[in-house]
Amino acid sequence: MKALILLFAASVVFVMPTCLVWRLGQRARVPSWMLIVFLLAGWLTVFVGGALSQRAQPGLFPDTSPCYGTRSTPVSRYFPPDSFCRHTDGELRTVNGQNARLVFWTAANTTLAMALAAAFARRRRRA
């Protein structure tokens, strides 16, 4: 029963939005390659953003949190996604490197660029 509930939840969270975007894009006659790039970059943005914002939080294994053992408190920021450790002196120190943030912003900008390119491609086809 648990597996069935998990399968249903995964379909609601991942499959339905992807199918909806695909159908709407096809109906608007957006090229398939643009839809594929848009969907891949969009899901990459979601997953990397979630990982960046929750990296300092003690989840299943509190010993693996970057804030563990430093007597600091984990702090999350959701946009732009980042995680910090608030130390006893009040200073916030990030736990995410520059490369991880670069991946997030690259994926987010690719998603935005594909949405704009789809609008231009649709306009060009009508003219």
JSON list of N, CA, C and O in Angstrom, two decimals, residues 38-85:
[
{"chain": "A", "resi": 38, "resn": "PHE", "atom": "N", "xyz": [13.51, 23.06, -22.00]},
{"chain": "A", "resi": 38, "resn": "PHE", "atom": "CA", "xyz": [12.78, 23.78, -20.96]},
{"chain": "A", "resi": 38, "resn": "PHE", "atom": "C", "xyz": [12.47, 22.87, -19.77]},
{"chain": "A", "resi": 38, "resn": "PHE", "atom": "O", "xyz": [12.68, 23.24, -18.61]},
{"chain": "A", "resi": 39, "resn": "LEU", "atom": "N", "xyz": [11.97, 21.67, -20.05]},
{"chain": "A", "resi": 39, "resn": "LEU", "atom": "CA", "xyz": [11.62, 20.75, -18.96]},
{"chain": "A", "resi": 39, "resn": "LEU", "atom": "C", "xyz": [12.84, 20.27, -18.20]},
{"chain": "A", "resi": 39, "resn": "LEU", "atom": "O", "xyz": [12.84, 20.23, -16.97]},
{"chain": "A", "resi": 40, "resn": "LEU", "atom": "N", "xyz": [13.89, 19.91, -18.91]},
{"chain": "A", "resi": 40, "resn": "LEU", "atom": "CA", "xyz": [15.10, 19.45, -18.23]},
{"chain": "A", "resi": 40, "resn": "LEU", "atom": "C", "xyz": [15.73, 20.55, -17.38]},
{"chain": "A", "resi": 40, "resn": "LEU", "atom": "O", "xyz": [16.11, 20.32, -16.23]},
{"chain": "A", "resi": 41, "resn": "ALA", "atom": "N", "xyz": [15.82, 21.75, -17.93]},
{"chain": "A", "resi": 41, "resn": "ALA", "atom": "CA", "xyz": [16.40, 22.86, -17.16]},
{"chain": "A", "resi": 41, "resn": "ALA", "atom": "C", "xyz": [15.49, 23.25, -16.00]},
{"chain": "A", "resi": 41, "resn": "ALA", "atom": "O", "xyz": [15.97, 23.60, -14.92]},
{"chain": "A", "resi": 42, "resn": "GLY", "atom": "N", "xyz": [14.19, 23.17, -16.20]},
{"chain": "A", "resi": 42, "resn": "GLY", "atom": "CA", "xyz": [13.27, 23.50, -15.12]},
{"chain": "A", "resi": 42, "resn": "GLY", "atom": "C", "xyz": [13.36, 22.54, -13.96]},
{"chain": "A", "resi": 42, "resn": "GLY", "atom": "O", "xyz": [13.42, 22.94, -12.80]},
{"chain": "A", "resi": 43, "resn": "TRP", "atom": "N", "xyz": [13.41, 21.23, -14.25]},
{"chain": "A", "resi": 43, "resn": "TRP", "atom": "CA", "xyz": [13.53, 20.26, -13.16]},
{"chain": "A", "resi": 43, "resn": "TRP", "atom": "C", "xyz": [14.90, 20.35, -12.50]},
{"chain": "A", "resi": 43, "resn": "TRP", "atom": "O", "xyz": [15.02, 20.19, -11.28]},
{"chain": "A", "resi": 44, "resn": "LEU", "atom": "N", "xyz": [15.94, 20.64, -13.28]},
{"chain": "A", "resi": 44, "resn": "LEU", "atom": "CA", "xyz": [17.27, 20.82, -12.69]},
{"chain": "A", "resi": 44, "resn": "LEU", "atom": "C", "xyz": [17.27, 22.02, -11.74]},
{"chain": "A", "resi": 44, "resn": "LEU", "atom": "O", "xyz": [17.85, 21.97, -10.65]},
{"chain": "A", "resi": 45, "resn": "THR", "atom": "N", "xyz": [16.59, 23.09, -12.12]},
{"chain": "A", "resi": 45, "resn": "THR", "atom": "CA", "xyz": [16.48, 24.26, -11.25]},
{"chain": "A", "resi": 45, "resn": "THR", "atom": "C", "xyz": [15.79, 23.90, -9.94]},
{"chain": "A", "resi": 45, "resn": "THR", "atom": "O", "xyz": [16.24, 24.29, -8.86]},
{"chain": "A", "resi": 46, "resn": "VAL", "atom": "N", "xyz": [14.71, 23.15, -10.03]},
{"chain": "A", "resi": 46, "resn": "VAL", "atom": "CA", "xyz": [13.97, 22.77, -8.82]},
{"chain": "A", "resi": 46, "resn": "VAL", "atom": "C", "xyz": [14.83, 21.90, -7.90]},
{"chain": "A", "resi": 46, "resn": "VAL", "atom": "O", "xyz": [14.91, 22.15, -6.70]},
{"chain": "A", "resi": 47, "resn": "PHE", "atom": "N", "xyz": [15.48, 20.89, -8.46]},
{"chain": "A", "resi": 47, "resn": "PHE", "atom": "CA", "xyz": [16.25, 19.97, -7.62]},
{"chain": "A", "resi": 47, "resn": "PHE", "atom": "C", "xyz": [17.49, 20.62, -7.03]},
{"chain": "A", "resi": 47, "resn": "PHE", "atom": "O", "xyz": [17.80, 20.42, -5.85]},
{"chain": "A", "resi": 48, "resn": "VAL", "atom": "N", "xyz": [18.22, 21.39, -7.82]},
{"chain": "A", "resi": 48, "resn": "VAL", "atom": "CA", "xyz": [19.42, 22.05, -7.31]},
{"chain": "A", "resi": 48, "resn": "VAL", "atom": "C", "xyz": [19.04, 23.12, -6.28]},
{"chain": "A", "resi": 48, "resn": "VAL", "atom": "O", "xyz": [19.69, 23.25, -5.25]},
{"chain": "A", "resi": 49, "resn": "GLY", "atom": "N", "xyz": [17.96, 23.85, -6.54]},
{"chain": "A", "resi": 49, "resn": "GLY", "atom": "CA", "xyz": [17.51, 24.85, -5.56]},
{"chain": "A", "resi": 49, "resn": "GLY", "atom": "C", "xyz": [17.12, 24.21, -4.24]},
{"chain": "A", "resi": 49, "resn": "GLY", "atom": "O", "xyz": [17.46, 24.72, -3.16]},
{"chain": "A", "resi": 50, "resn": "GLY", "atom": "N", "xyz": [16.42, 23.09, -4.31]},
{"chain": "A", "resi": 50, "resn": "GLY", "atom": "CA", "xyz": [16.05, 22.38, -3.08]},
{"chain": "A", "resi": 50, "resn": "GLY", "atom": "C", "xyz": [17.27, 21.87, -2.33]},
{"chain": "A", "resi": 50, "resn": "GLY", "atom": "O", "xyz": [17.35, 21.96, -1.10]},
{"chain": "A", "resi": 51, "resn": "ALA", "atom": "N", "xyz": [18.24, 21.34, -3.06]},
{"chain": "A", "resi": 51, "resn": "ALA", "atom": "CA", "xyz": [19.45, 20.83, -2.42]},
{"chain": "A", "resi": 51, "resn": "ALA", "atom": "C", "xyz": [20.26, 21.96, -1.79]},
{"chain": "A", "resi": 51, "resn": "ALA", "atom": "O", "xyz": [20.77, 21.83, -0.68]},
{"chain": "A", "resi": 52, "resn": "LEU", "atom": "N", "xyz": [20.37, 23.09, -2.49]},
{"chain": "A", "resi": 52, "resn": "LEU", "atom": "CA", "xyz": [21.15, 24.20, -1.95]},
{"chain": "A", "resi": 52, "resn": "LEU", "atom": "C", "xyz": [20.51, 24.79, -0.70]},
{"chain": "A", "resi": 52, "resn": "LEU", "atom": "O", "xyz": [21.20, 25.19, 0.22]},
{"chain": "A", "resi": 53, "resn": "SER", "atom": "N", "xyz": [19.19, 24.88, -0.69]},
{"chain": "A", "resi": 53, "resn": "SER", "atom": "CA", "xyz": [18.54, 25.52, 0.45]},
{"chain": "A", "resi": 53, "resn": "SER", "atom": "C", "xyz": [18.47, 24.61, 1.67]},
{"chain": "A", "resi": 53, "resn": "SER", "atom": "O", "xyz": [18.30, 25.10, 2.78]},
{"chain": "A", "resi": 54, "resn": "GLN", "atom": "N", "xyz": [18.61, 23.31, 1.49]},
{"chain": "A", "resi": 54, "resn": "GLN", "atom": "CA", "xyz": [18.49, 22.38, 2.62]},
{"chain": "A", "resi": 54, "resn": "GLN", "atom": "C", "xyz": [19.79, 21.71, 3.03]},
{"chain": "A", "resi": 54, "resn": "GLN", "atom": "O", "xyz": [19.79, 20.84, 3.88]},
{"chain": "A", "resi": 55, "resn": "ARG", "atom": "N", "xyz": [20.90, 22.13, 2.45]},
{"chain": "A", "resi": 55, "resn": "ARG", "atom": "CA", "xyz": [22.16, 21.44, 2.70]},
{"chain": "A", "resi": 55, "resn": "ARG", "atom": "C", "xyz": [22.60, 21.51, 4.16]},
{"chain": "A", "resi": 55, "resn": "ARG", "atom": "O", "xyz": [23.16, 20.56, 4.70]},
{"chain": "A", "resi": 56, "resn": "ALA", "atom": "N", "xyz": [22.37, 22.60, 4.86]},
{"chain": "A", "resi": 56, "resn": "ALA", "atom": "CA", "xyz": [22.84, 22.74, 6.24]},
{"chain": "A", "resi": 56, "resn": "ALA", "atom": "C", "xyz": [21.89, 22.11, 7.24]},
{"chain": "A", "resi": 56, "resn": "ALA", "atom": "O", "xyz": [22.24, 21.93, 8.40]},
{"chain": "A", "resi": 57, "resn": "GLN", "atom": "N", "xyz": [20.68, 21.78, 6.82]},
{"chain": "A", "resi": 57, "resn": "GLN", "atom": "CA", "xyz": [19.68, 21.24, 7.76]},
{"chain": "A", "resi": 57, "resn": "GLN", "atom": "C", "xyz": [20.04, 19.81, 8.16]},
{"chain": "A", "resi": 57, "resn": "GLN", "atom": "O", "xyz": [20.39, 19.00, 7.32]},
{"chain": "A", "resi": 58, "resn": "PRO", "atom": "N", "xyz": [19.94, 19.51, 9.46]},
{"chain": "A", "resi": 58, "resn": "PRO", "atom": "CA", "xyz": [20.18, 18.12, 9.88]},
{"chain": "A", "resi": 58, "resn": "PRO", "atom": "C", "xyz": [18.97, 17.27, 9.54]},
{"chain": "A", "resi": 58, "resn": "PRO", "atom": "O", "xyz": [17.93, 17.35, 10.18]},
{"chain": "A", "resi": 59, "resn": "GLY", "atom": "N", "xyz": [19.07, 16.47, 8.51]},
{"chain": "A", "resi": 59, "resn": "GLY", "atom": "CA", "xyz": [17.94, 15.64, 8.05]},
{"chain": "A", "resi": 59, "resn": "GLY", "atom": "C", "xyz": [17.98, 14.28, 8.69]},
{"chain": "A", "resi": 59, "resn": "GLY", "atom": "O", "xyz": [17.86, 14.14, 9.91]},
{"chain": "A", "resi": 60, "resn": "LEU", "atom": "N", "xyz": [18.15, 13.26, 7.88]},
{"chain": "A", "resi": 60, "resn": "LEU", "atom": "CA", "xyz": [18.17, 11.90, 8.39]},
{"chain": "A", "resi": 60, "resn": "LEU", "atom": "C", "xyz": [19.39, 11.61, 9.26]},
{"chain": "A", "resi": 60, "resn": "LEU", "atom": "O", "xyz": [19.31, 10.88, 10.23]},
{"chain": "A", "resi": 61, "resn": "PHE", "atom": "N", "xyz": [20.51, 12.19, 8.90]},
{"chain": "A", "resi": 61, "resn": "PHE", "atom": "CA", "xyz": [21.76, 11.94, 9.62]},
{"chain": "A", "resi": 61, "resn": "PHE", "atom": "C", "xyz": [22.32, 13.27, 10.12]},
{"chain": "A", "resi": 61, "resn": "PHE", "atom": "O", "xyz": [23.09, 13.92, 9.42]},
{"chain": "A", "resi": 62, "resn": "PRO", "atom": "N", "xyz": [21.97, 13.68, 11.33]},
{"chain": "A", "resi": 62, "resn": "PRO", "atom": "CA", "xyz": [22.43, 14.99, 11.84]},
{"chain": "A", "resi": 62, "resn": "PRO", "atom": "C", "xyz": [23.94, 15.11, 11.91]},
{"chain": "A", "resi": 62, "resn": "PRO", "atom": "O", "xyz": [24.47, 16.21, 11.81]},
{"chain": "A", "resi": 63, "resn": "ASP", "atom": "N", "xyz": [24.65, 13.98, 12.04]},
{"chain": "A", "resi": 63, "resn": "ASP", "atom": "CA", "xyz": [26.11, 14.05, 12.12]},
{"chain": "A", "resi": 63, "resn": "ASP", "atom": "C", "xyz": [26.74, 14.51, 10.82]},
{"chain": "A", "resi": 63, "resn": "ASP", "atom": "O", "xyz": [27.88, 14.95, 10.81]},
{"chain": "A", "resi": 64, "resn": "THR", "atom": "N", "xyz": [26.02, 14.43, 9.71]},
{"chain": "A", "resi": 64, "resn": "THR", "atom": "CA", "xyz": [26.57, 14.82, 8.42]},
{"chain": "A", "resi": 64, "resn": "THR", "atom": "C", "xyz": [26.29, 16.28, 8.08]},
{"chain": "A", "resi": 64, "resn": "THR", "atom": "O", "xyz": [26.73, 16.76, 7.05]},
{"chain": "A", "resi": 65, "resn": "SER", "atom": "N", "xyz": [25.56, 16.99, 8.92]},
{"chain": "A", "resi": 65, "resn": "SER", "atom": "CA", "xyz": [25.28, 18.40, 8.66]},
{"chain": "A", "resi": 65, "resn": "SER", "atom": "C", "xyz": [26.57, 19.20, 8.80]},
{"chain": "A", "resi": 65, "resn": "SER", "atom": "O", "xyz": [27.36, 18.96, 9.71]},
{"chain": "A", "resi": 66, "resn": "PRO", "atom": "N", "xyz": [26.80, 20.18, 7.90]},
{"chain": "A", "resi": 66, "resn": "PRO", "atom": "CA", "xyz": [28.02, 20.98, 8.02]},
{"chain": "A", "resi": 66, "resn": "PRO", "atom": "C", "xyz": [28.06, 21.80, 9.30]},
{"chain": "A", "resi": 66, "resn": "PRO", "atom": "O", "xyz": [29.13, 22.21, 9.74]},
{"chain": "A", "resi": 67, "resn": "CYS", "atom": "N", "xyz": [26.92, 22.02, 9.91]},
{"chain": "A", "resi": 67, "resn": "CYS", "atom": "CA", "xyz": [26.87, 22.81, 11.15]},
{"chain": "A", "resi": 67, "resn": "CYS", "atom": "C", "xyz": [27.10, 21.95, 12.39]},
{"chain": "A", "resi": 67, "resn": "CYS", "atom": "O", "xyz": [27.23, 22.48, 13.48]},
{"chain": "A", "resi": 68, "resn": "TYR", "atom": "N", "xyz": [27.13, 20.64, 12.22]},
{"chain": "A", "resi": 68, "resn": "TYR", "atom": "CA", "xyz": [27.30, 19.74, 13.37]},
{"chain": "A", "resi": 68, "resn": "TYR", "atom": "C", "xyz": [28.71, 19.85, 13.93]},
{"chain": "A", "resi": 68, "resn": "TYR", "atom": "O", "xyz": [29.69, 19.87, 13.19]},
{"chain": "A", "resi": 69, "resn": "GLY", "atom": "N", "xyz": [28.83, 19.94, 15.21]},
{"chain": "A", "resi": 69, "resn": "GLY", "atom": "CA", "xyz": [30.14, 20.00, 15.86]},
{"chain": "A", "resi": 69, "resn": "GLY", "atom": "C", "xyz": [30.76, 21.38, 15.90]},
{"chain": "A", "resi": 69, "resn": "GLY", "atom": "O", "xyz": [31.84, 21.54, 16.44]},
{"chain": "A", "resi": 70, "resn": "THR", "atom": "N", "xyz": [30.11, 22.37, 15.34]},
{"chain": "A", "resi": 70, "resn": "THR", "atom": "CA", "xyz": [30.65, 23.73, 15.38]},
{"chain": "A", "resi": 70, "resn": "THR", "atom": "C", "xyz": [29.84, 24.64, 16.31]},
{"chain": "A", "resi": 70, "resn": "THR", "atom": "O", "xyz": [30.08, 25.83, 16.35]},
{"chain": "A", "resi": 71, "resn": "ARG", "atom": "N", "xyz": [28.90, 24.06, 17.03]},
{"chain": "A", "resi": 71, "resn": "ARG", "atom": "CA", "xyz": [27.99, 24.80, 17.92]},
{"chain": "A", "resi": 71, "resn": "ARG", "atom": "C", "xyz": [27.34, 25.96, 17.17]},
{"chain": "A", "resi": 71, "resn": "ARG", "atom": "O", "xyz": [27.36, 27.10, 17.61]},
{"chain": "A", "resi": 72, "resn": "SER", "atom": "N", "xyz": [26.82, 25.66, 16.00]},
{"chain": "A", "resi": 72, "resn": "SER", "atom": "CA", "xyz": [26.15, 26.68, 15.19]},
{"chain": "A", "resi": 72, "resn": "SER", "atom": "C", "xyz": [24.77, 26.18, 14.80]},
{"chain": "A", "resi": 72, "resn": "SER", "atom": "O", "xyz": [24.46, 25.00, 14.88]},
{"chain": "A", "resi": 73, "resn": "THR", "atom": "N", "xyz": [23.92, 27.11, 14.37]},
{"chain": "A", "resi": 73, "resn": "THR", "atom": "CA", "xyz": [22.54, 26.82, 14.01]},
{"chain": "A", "resi": 73, "resn": "THR", "atom": "C", "xyz": [22.39, 26.87, 12.50]},
{"chain": "A", "resi": 73, "resn": "THR", "atom": "O", "xyz": [22.83, 27.84, 11.88]},
{"chain": "A", "resi": 74, "resn": "PRO", "atom": "N", "xyz": [21.75, 25.87, 11.88]},
{"chain": "A", "resi": 74, "resn": "PRO", "atom": "CA", "xyz": [21.52, 25.92, 10.43]},
{"chain": "A", "resi": 74, "resn": "PRO", "atom": "C", "xyz": [20.44, 26.94, 10.07]},
{"chain": "A", "resi": 74, "resn": "PRO", "atom": "O", "xyz": [19.43, 27.05, 10.75]},
{"chain": "A", "resi": 75, "resn": "VAL", "atom": "N", "xyz": [20.68, 27.69, 9.01]},
{"chain": "A", "resi": 75, "resn": "VAL", "atom": "CA", "xyz": [19.74, 28.69, 8.52]},
{"chain": "A", "resi": 75, "resn": "VAL", "atom": "C", "xyz": [19.59, 28.47, 7.01]},
{"chain": "A", "resi": 75, "resn": "VAL", "atom": "O", "xyz": [20.58, 28.26, 6.32]},
{"chain": "A", "resi": 76, "resn": "SER", "atom": "N", "xyz": [18.35, 28.53, 6.51]},
{"chain": "A", "resi": 76, "resn": "SER", "atom": "CA", "xyz": [18.11, 28.34, 5.07]},
{"chain": "A", "resi": 76, "resn": "SER", "atom": "C", "xyz": [17.50, 29.59, 4.47]},
{"chain": "A", "resi": 76, "resn": "SER", "atom": "O", "xyz": [16.72, 30.29, 5.10]},
{"chain": "A", "resi": 77, "resn": "ARG", "atom": "N", "xyz": [17.87, 29.86, 3.23]},
{"chain": "A", "resi": 77, "resn": "ARG", "atom": "CA", "xyz": [17.25, 30.91, 2.43]},
{"chain": "A", "resi": 77, "resn": "ARG", "atom": "C", "xyz": [16.78, 30.24, 1.15]},
{"chain": "A", "resi": 77, "resn": "ARG", "atom": "O", "xyz": [17.54, 29.53, 0.50]},
{"chain": "A", "resi": 78, "resn": "TYR", "atom": "N", "xyz": [15.52, 30.49, 0.79]},
{"chain": "A", "resi": 78, "resn": "TYR", "atom": "CA", "xyz": [14.93, 29.74, -0.33]},
{"chain": "A", "resi": 78, "resn": "TYR", "atom": "C", "xyz": [15.12, 30.40, -1.68]},
{"chain": "A", "resi": 78, "resn": "TYR", "atom": "O", "xyz": [15.15, 29.71, -2.70]},
{"chain": "A", "resi": 79, "resn": "PHE", "atom": "N", "xyz": [15.21, 31.71, -1.76]},
{"chain": "A", "resi": 79, "resn": "PHE", "atom": "CA", "xyz": [15.52, 32.34, -3.03]},
{"chain": "A", "resi": 79, "resn": "PHE", "atom": "C", "xyz": [16.36, 33.58, -2.80]},
{"chain": "A", "resi": 79, "resn": "PHE", "atom": "O", "xyz": [15.94, 34.47, -2.10]},
{"chain": "A", "resi": 80, "resn": "PRO", "atom": "N", "xyz": [17.52, 33.68, -3.40]},
{"chain": "A", "resi": 80, "resn": "PRO", "atom": "CA", "xyz": [18.23, 32.62, -4.09]},
{"chain": "A", "resi": 80, "resn": "PRO", "atom": "C", "xyz": [18.64, 31.55, -3.08]},
{"chain": "A", "resi": 80, "resn": "PRO", "atom": "O", "xyz": [18.97, 31.89, -1.95]},
{"chain": "A", "resi": 81, "resn": "PRO", "atom": "N", "xyz": [18.59, 30.28, -3.47]},
{"chain": "A", "resi": 81, "resn": "PRO", "atom": "CA", "xyz": [18.77, 29.21, -2.50]},
{"chain": "A", "resi": 81, "resn": "PRO", "atom": "C", "xyz": [20.19, 29.18, -1.94]},
{"chain": "A", "resi": 81, "resn": "PRO", "atom": "O", "xyz": [21.17, 29.22, -2.68]},
{"chain": "A", "resi": 82, "resn": "ASP", "atom": "N", "xyz": [20.26, 29.12, -0.63]},
{"chain": "A", "resi": 82, "resn": "ASP", "atom": "CA", "xyz": [21.54, 29.02, 0.05]},
{"chain": "A", "resi": 82, "resn": "ASP", "atom": "C", "xyz": [21.32, 28.52, 1.46]},
{"chain": "A", "resi": 82, "resn": "ASP", "atom": "O", "xyz": [20.23, 28.68, 2.01]},
{"chain": "A", "resi": 83, "resn": "SER", "atom": "N", "xyz": [22.32, 27.91, 2.04]},
{"chain": "A", "resi": 83, "resn": "SER", "atom": "CA", "xyz": [22.28, 27.44, 3.42]},
{"chain": "A", "resi": 83, "resn": "SER", "atom": "C", "xyz": [23.45, 28.04, 4.17]},
{"chain": "A", "resi": 83, "resn": "SER", "atom": "O", "xyz": [24.55, 28.19, 3.61]},
{"chain": "A", "resi": 84, "resn": "PHE", "atom": "N", "xyz": [23.21, 28.36, 5.42]},
{"chain": "A", "resi": 84, "resn": "PHE", "atom": "CA", "xyz": [24.23, 28.98, 6.25]},
{"chain": "A", "resi": 84, "resn": "PHE", "atom": "C", "xyz": [24.31, 28.28, 7.59]},
{"chain": "A", "resi": 84, "resn": "PHE", "atom": "O", "xyz": [23.37, 27.62, 8.01]},
{"chain": "A", "resi": 85, "resn": "CYS", "atom": "N", "xyz": [25.43, 28.50, 8.28]},
{"chain": "A", "resi": 85, "resn": "CYS", "atom": "CA", "xyz": [25.57, 28.14, 9.68]},
{"chain": "A", "resi": 85, "resn": "CYS", "atom": "C", "xyz": [25.72, 29.45, 10.44]},
{"chain": "A", "resi": 85, "resn": "CYS", "atom": "O", "xyz": [26.62, 30.24, 10.15]}
]
